[in-house]
Amino acid sequence: MDRKKGIPGTSISREFAYLDFQYSPCIPLQPITLPPSLSQRKRVHAWSVILSGISDRERRQCVEVSRMFRYAVYLSAVQIIKRDFGGRRFAQISQQYNLHITNFWPYLNRLRDERDSRSRAYNLSFLPRFFGSWNPISKRLWASPDHERQLAIALRFIITRVWFAISVNGRDQKNLRNLVVTDANEIVRNEVWSVTVNTTPMLASSVFETFYVIQSTCEVIGLPSPAKAPAINSDISLLLSTPDTPSLRVDWSDYVENRLLPDGSHTVPPPPLLSYLKWTNAEEYTQGISKLWLSRIAKEGEVGEYKMKVAERYVMACVMGNSVSGQWMSSNHMAQVFAGTTSLDLPDTRARRKETPKVNLFLPADYCMCRHHLVESVHFTTGSGRALHPALAVVQTPGREYFILRDNGMEVGCEEDGVWPTWMELLNCNGKGLRR
C-alpha cells in the first residue's frame, strides 16, 4: 500500500480516510538563481505583481525575455500565494525564508494540489448529493489557509449538520442548503474548534454565527459569547444545533479557559478531554474501548491509529446529550436518568450544593442487559472481507454491530436493519454498507 508521509498526528491512510485529509510537510525551498543586475532589481517587485495576474503559460514565456523578467516570474509566486492562499500557514513559512530571494513555486504548486485534490474528494463524496449545486464551504477554506485541518473540520461540521437535519426532519432541508462555513479555528489543540457560518449568503447583508464544537464529532457545545451570537432565523437555528443555542456552558467555558492558560500556569499538565469520560467495566475497557482490541490494532501501524480515531469519535458521539449541551448534570445523575431511577427535570444534588461544575462525559452502555456503546472493534470491511462504502465503518459492541460515519462516529444503521434507507440513498450504498 502506498502511504504518503504526513505531519505527525495528521497522517492518515488514503485507502481508509474519507474527508479526513492527509498532509505532507513543506518541502525545503531554495533561493532563486541568476539574479538580475543591481540596477534592474528595483523594478522586480513591481513586475512580480503584474506577472502574478497572467496565466502560467504566459509566465513561462516571460521567463525567456531577460534575467529581470525571469526573477520577477519566480517572485510572482509570493504574490499569488498572498492572493489565493494567504493566512497563518503562509505567515509561518514566510518567517523561515526571505520572500525577496526564495523560489516559492514548489510551495505554491503544493497548495494548488491540496486544494484541487480536496475539491475532487468533496465532489466524489455524498455531500453534493445532499446539497446539489450549492457549495457549503467558502472558497477561501478549500486551501486551509490558517491550519492544516481547517477544511476537514469545516466538512465534518457540515456532515454533522446533515446528520442532525436528517434525524430531525428527514432529508429535505432547504435552509441547511443555504448555509456557508466561512471559517474554522482551533481553540483547544486537538479538542475544541470554533466554526463560523454565514446564515444568509444570498442576501446583501450577511449574518454570521460562530459556534464552539468538539473536534472529534463537530457537535456544538455552545456560542463563544452573547456578543458574538446575533439572532438568526429560528428554522436555521434548529439545524445548526439544539433550538436557541445557548452561550458556552459554565463547565465548558472553564475547561476552555483553563486549557488556554500558558503552560507555566499549570502545576501539572491539564488532562485531555477524554479523561473526563465515565464508562462501565473499566477492567476490560479504556475510555469505552476494548483493551484487548487496542493491543491488537497497536500492531497495525497507521491503519490501526485511524481505527482508534474512529472508535474515539463513536464514543464521543454516544455520550449522553447533557454531557455536551443542555442542562449541566453530573455523571451519576446522567447514569440515574439513563437507568430511569430519576427524572431529567429533577435538579442535580451537586448543583444544589453549588459546587463548581466540571465537564462530565457519560457513556451510557447497559440497556436491556446489553452494552451497546462500548467498542469491541472497528472495521472497514464486511465479515467476508469486502470493503465498505468509504464513508462508513462498522463498530462491534457487546450488544450488536452499528454502521457509523467514519468522519464523525454517528450511527446510520445497525445489525438488524442494515444501513437506514435515507442514508442508503444519500451514500448510494446497499443495506450492507457496500457501494452500489
XYZ file of C-alpha atoms in Angstrom, residues 44-404:
361
model
C 11.491 43.319 -9.981
C 8.830 43.692 -7.282
C 6.512 45.810 -9.431
C 6.822 43.336 -12.294
C 6.196 40.377 -9.972
C 2.842 41.930 -9.026
C 1.958 42.431 -12.689
C 3.062 38.940 -13.712
C 1.018 37.362 -10.917
C -2.090 38.363 -12.840
C -1.353 36.409 -16.029
C -1.542 32.702 -16.778
C 1.185 30.139 -16.059
C 1.661 29.664 -19.800
C 2.293 33.373 -20.295
C 4.663 33.457 -17.350
C 6.706 30.636 -18.861
C 7.176 32.742 -21.969
C 8.209 35.783 -19.908
C 10.994 33.769 -18.276
C 12.877 33.834 -21.590
C 12.741 37.623 -22.015
C 15.523 38.624 -19.600
C 17.009 37.900 -16.203
C 14.890 40.640 -14.678
C 11.657 39.124 -16.054
C 12.792 35.638 -15.054
C 13.400 36.773 -11.495
C 10.053 38.595 -11.404
C 8.267 35.446 -12.593
C 9.799 33.475 -9.727
C 8.823 36.174 -7.219
C 5.273 36.303 -8.617
C 4.609 33.047 -6.738
C 4.649 35.032 -3.479
C 2.016 37.438 -4.823
C -0.194 34.541 -5.953
C 0.096 32.829 -2.564
C -0.838 36.051 -0.761
C -3.849 36.480 -3.035
C -5.160 32.901 -3.205
C -3.748 31.164 -0.119
C -2.905 33.926 2.344
C -3.264 33.016 6.015
C -1.403 31.841 9.097
C 0.169 28.862 7.326
C 1.934 31.117 4.831
C 2.773 33.651 7.547
C 4.586 30.897 9.455
C 6.583 29.648 6.490
C 7.422 33.188 5.357
C 9.253 33.644 8.662
C 11.623 30.857 7.660
C 12.541 32.237 4.215
C 13.346 35.600 2.675
C 10.386 36.424 0.413
C 12.572 38.516 -1.913
C 15.078 35.842 -2.899
C 13.302 32.470 -2.416
C 11.621 30.348 -5.064
C 8.116 29.720 -3.659
C 6.785 27.938 -6.738
C 7.179 24.423 -5.218
C 5.157 25.583 -2.206
C 2.520 27.215 -4.429
C 2.165 24.053 -6.508
C 1.759 22.004 -3.312
C -1.039 24.322 -2.164
C -2.761 24.086 -5.536
C -2.542 20.297 -5.484
C -4.007 20.212 -1.956
C -6.907 22.452 -2.944
C -7.681 20.544 -6.135
C -7.454 17.089 -4.543
C -9.767 18.138 -1.719
C -12.247 19.563 -4.174
C -12.239 16.279 -6.075
C -12.711 14.336 -2.825
C -15.718 16.506 -1.955
C -17.245 16.040 -5.401
C -16.906 12.262 -5.021
C -18.460 12.285 -1.543
C -22.142 12.071 -0.632
C -22.387 15.775 0.232
C -23.063 17.021 -3.337
C -25.951 14.536 -3.473
C -27.461 16.355 -0.485
C -26.535 19.946 -1.400
C -26.766 19.712 -5.185
C -25.009 22.623 -6.854
C -24.807 24.560 -3.582
C -21.300 24.670 -2.076
C -21.470 24.827 1.745
C -17.764 25.715 2.095
C -16.398 29.167 1.306
C -13.838 29.393 -1.469
C -11.123 30.512 0.947
C -11.319 27.398 3.141
C -10.559 24.900 0.376
C -6.870 25.708 0.792
C -6.935 25.511 4.626
C -5.029 28.826 4.820
C -4.791 29.063 8.617
C -4.497 25.449 9.813
C -3.806 22.112 8.134
C -7.092 20.659 9.423
C -9.246 23.707 8.732
C -11.136 22.278 5.750
C -11.507 18.827 7.347
C -13.182 20.390 10.398
C -15.446 22.555 8.227
C -16.573 19.488 6.259
C -17.056 17.453 9.449
C -19.238 20.263 10.801
C -21.323 20.103 7.622
C -21.580 16.291 7.822
C -22.778 16.535 11.426
C -25.332 19.203 10.495
C -26.599 16.947 7.699
C -26.853 14.038 10.154
C -28.887 16.096 12.632
C -31.049 17.547 9.869
C -31.916 14.086 8.568
C -32.509 12.755 12.075
C -34.896 15.605 12.961
C -36.789 16.331 9.769
C -35.646 13.975 7.029
C -33.563 14.749 4.001
C -35.427 17.756 2.589
C -33.805 20.716 4.346
C -33.761 23.794 2.165
C -32.483 26.092 4.934
C -29.420 23.939 5.511
C -28.610 24.154 1.814
C -28.259 27.931 2.100
C -25.538 27.927 4.758
C -21.843 28.527 4.104
C -18.999 27.732 6.510
C -16.647 30.692 6.250
C -14.026 29.963 8.917
C -12.759 27.338 11.345
C -10.182 27.943 14.059
C -8.591 25.633 16.596
C -9.312 26.813 20.146
C -8.022 23.908 22.264
C -5.436 21.787 20.492
C -6.971 18.583 19.082
C -10.164 19.074 21.114
C -12.241 22.233 20.551
C -12.717 24.397 17.458
C -14.758 27.459 16.582
C -16.727 27.295 13.325
C -18.188 30.410 11.707
C -21.216 30.122 9.443
C -22.787 32.662 7.090
C -26.509 32.033 7.528
C -27.655 34.468 4.830
C -25.133 34.205 1.967
C -27.744 35.085 -0.643
C -28.607 38.426 0.996
C -26.758 41.713 0.715
C -26.186 41.905 4.479
C -24.690 38.649 5.723
C -25.409 37.278 9.195
C -22.644 35.232 10.792
C -22.833 32.731 13.659
C -19.787 31.325 15.463
C -20.057 28.014 17.315
C -17.701 26.113 19.583
C -17.595 22.442 18.560
C -15.865 19.256 19.687
C -13.204 18.303 17.156
C -13.968 14.576 17.006
C -17.682 14.936 16.185
C -18.166 18.667 15.499
C -21.176 18.702 17.824
C -21.979 22.205 19.037
C -21.222 22.855 22.706
C -22.372 26.491 22.638
C -21.735 30.006 21.402
C -18.475 31.734 22.375
C -20.299 34.690 23.946
C -23.629 36.519 23.611
C -21.895 39.423 21.876
C -20.745 37.109 19.086
C -24.081 35.347 18.691
C -26.505 37.560 16.736
C -30.051 36.327 16.383
C -30.844 34.268 13.308
C -33.869 32.665 11.732
C -35.306 30.067 14.145
C -35.552 27.402 11.428
C -31.850 27.762 10.659
C -31.011 27.757 14.370
C -32.704 24.370 14.718
C -30.457 22.895 12.068
C -27.280 24.398 13.480
C -27.707 22.994 16.960
C -30.356 22.497 19.557
C -33.067 25.184 19.395
C -31.917 28.565 20.751
C -28.287 27.586 21.062
C -27.054 28.924 24.426
C -23.759 30.542 25.210
C -20.939 28.238 26.222
C -21.983 26.372 29.375
C -20.035 27.195 32.544
C -18.258 23.839 32.677
C -17.150 24.078 29.044
C -16.193 27.734 29.431
C -13.978 26.916 32.428
C -12.472 23.964 30.579
C -11.564 26.056 27.528
C -10.186 28.928 29.615
C -8.082 26.527 31.674
C -6.621 24.884 28.571
C -5.751 28.273 27.078
C -3.634 29.298 30.058
C 0.152 29.402 29.453
C 1.982 26.155 30.221
C 3.686 27.734 33.216
C 0.297 28.389 34.819
C -0.338 24.683 35.420
C 1.343 22.802 38.248
C 0.616 19.614 36.280
C -0.321 19.322 32.585
C -4.121 19.594 32.130
C -5.753 16.249 31.327
C -7.160 15.639 27.833
C -10.889 15.820 27.182
C -11.391 12.046 27.118
C -10.101 11.822 30.682
C -13.467 13.302 31.750
C -15.287 10.298 30.274
C -17.127 7.895 32.585
C -17.937 4.380 31.379
C -18.726 0.965 32.800
C -16.417 -2.042 33.101
C -13.105 -0.180 33.422
C -11.371 -3.542 33.856
C -11.892 -4.502 30.201
C -12.332 -1.106 28.526
C -10.214 2.024 28.309
C -12.362 5.108 27.763
C -15.102 2.868 26.424
C -12.824 0.931 24.043
C -11.758 -2.699 24.470
C -8.247 -3.005 25.905
C -7.729 -6.289 24.062
C -8.647 -4.725 20.722
C -6.415 -1.711 21.370
C -3.474 -4.053 21.943
C -4.206 -5.776 18.604
C -4.507 -2.640 16.474
C -1.311 -1.242 18.002
C 0.453 -3.633 15.615
C -1.417 -2.320 12.543
C 0.510 0.937 12.294
C -1.199 3.817 10.522
C -4.397 1.882 9.844
C -4.650 0.899 13.499
C -4.228 4.531 14.539
C -7.057 5.558 12.244
C -9.316 2.790 13.558
C -8.703 4.115 17.077
C -9.621 7.647 15.924
C -12.906 6.327 14.512
C -13.570 4.398 17.739
C -12.991 7.559 19.797
C -15.362 9.503 17.534
C -18.028 6.860 18.058
C -17.583 7.047 21.827
C -17.873 10.849 21.799
C -20.920 10.652 19.520
C -22.595 8.270 22.010
C -22.097 10.201 25.231
C -25.340 11.313 26.840
C -26.653 14.581 25.401
C -26.272 16.527 28.626
C -22.548 15.787 28.535
C -22.236 18.192 25.615
C -25.080 20.703 25.866
C -28.336 21.453 27.620
C -28.676 21.301 31.417
C -25.437 20.509 33.242
C -25.545 17.170 35.045
C -23.064 15.095 36.954
C -22.095 11.672 35.605
C -24.020 9.958 38.417
C -27.131 11.983 37.666
C -26.914 11.120 33.954
C -26.481 7.448 34.840
C -29.596 7.613 37.031
C -31.587 9.374 34.319
C -30.494 6.795 31.757
C -31.418 3.963 34.142
C -34.815 5.562 34.755
C -34.332 5.914 38.517
C -34.632 9.700 38.467
C -36.069 12.400 36.231
C -34.227 14.766 33.943
C -36.290 17.585 35.442
C -35.045 16.972 38.986
C -32.067 19.144 39.997
C -28.688 17.521 40.461
C -27.645 17.230 44.102
C -24.239 18.671 43.230
C -25.941 21.669 41.639
C -27.905 22.168 44.896
C -24.625 22.232 46.807
C -23.498 24.957 44.391
C -20.251 23.174 43.564
C -18.317 24.449 40.554
C -19.468 22.288 37.636
C -16.878 20.469 35.562
C -17.164 18.745 32.219
C -18.733 15.304 32.591
C -18.825 12.919 29.638
C -21.057 9.958 30.441
C -21.131 6.977 28.068
C -24.363 5.013 28.638
C -23.820 1.335 27.982
C -26.206 -1.038 29.740
C -29.575 -1.288 28.028
C -31.715 -4.432 28.424
C -28.609 -6.166 29.806
C -26.647 -5.325 26.622
C -23.707 -2.924 26.467
C -24.438 -1.088 23.258
C -21.877 1.715 23.220
C -18.722 0.005 24.458
C -16.413 -0.591 21.492
C -15.210 -4.135 20.902
C -13.695 -3.357 17.478
C -13.945 -1.152 14.391
C -13.945 -2.485 10.826
C -13.750 -1.002 7.336
C -14.724 -4.255 5.640
C -17.596 -6.729 5.883
C -17.232 -10.124 7.522
C -16.419 -11.572 4.108
C -13.633 -9.052 3.559
C -15.395 -6.733 1.087
C -14.635 -3.032 1.503
C -17.432 -0.939 2.989
C -18.503 2.338 1.417
C -15.579 4.721 2.145
C -17.809 6.939 4.305
C -18.806 4.025 6.546
C -17.313 1.912 9.292
C -18.766 -0.897 11.380
C -18.471 -0.741 15.158
C -18.834 -4.014 17.006
C -20.256 -3.582 20.506
C -21.155 -6.293 23.036
C -24.810 -5.806 22.059
C -24.743 -5.518 18.270
C -22.967 -4.027 15.265
C -23.584 -0.444 14.187
C -22.932 1.309 10.886
C -21.381 4.721 11.537
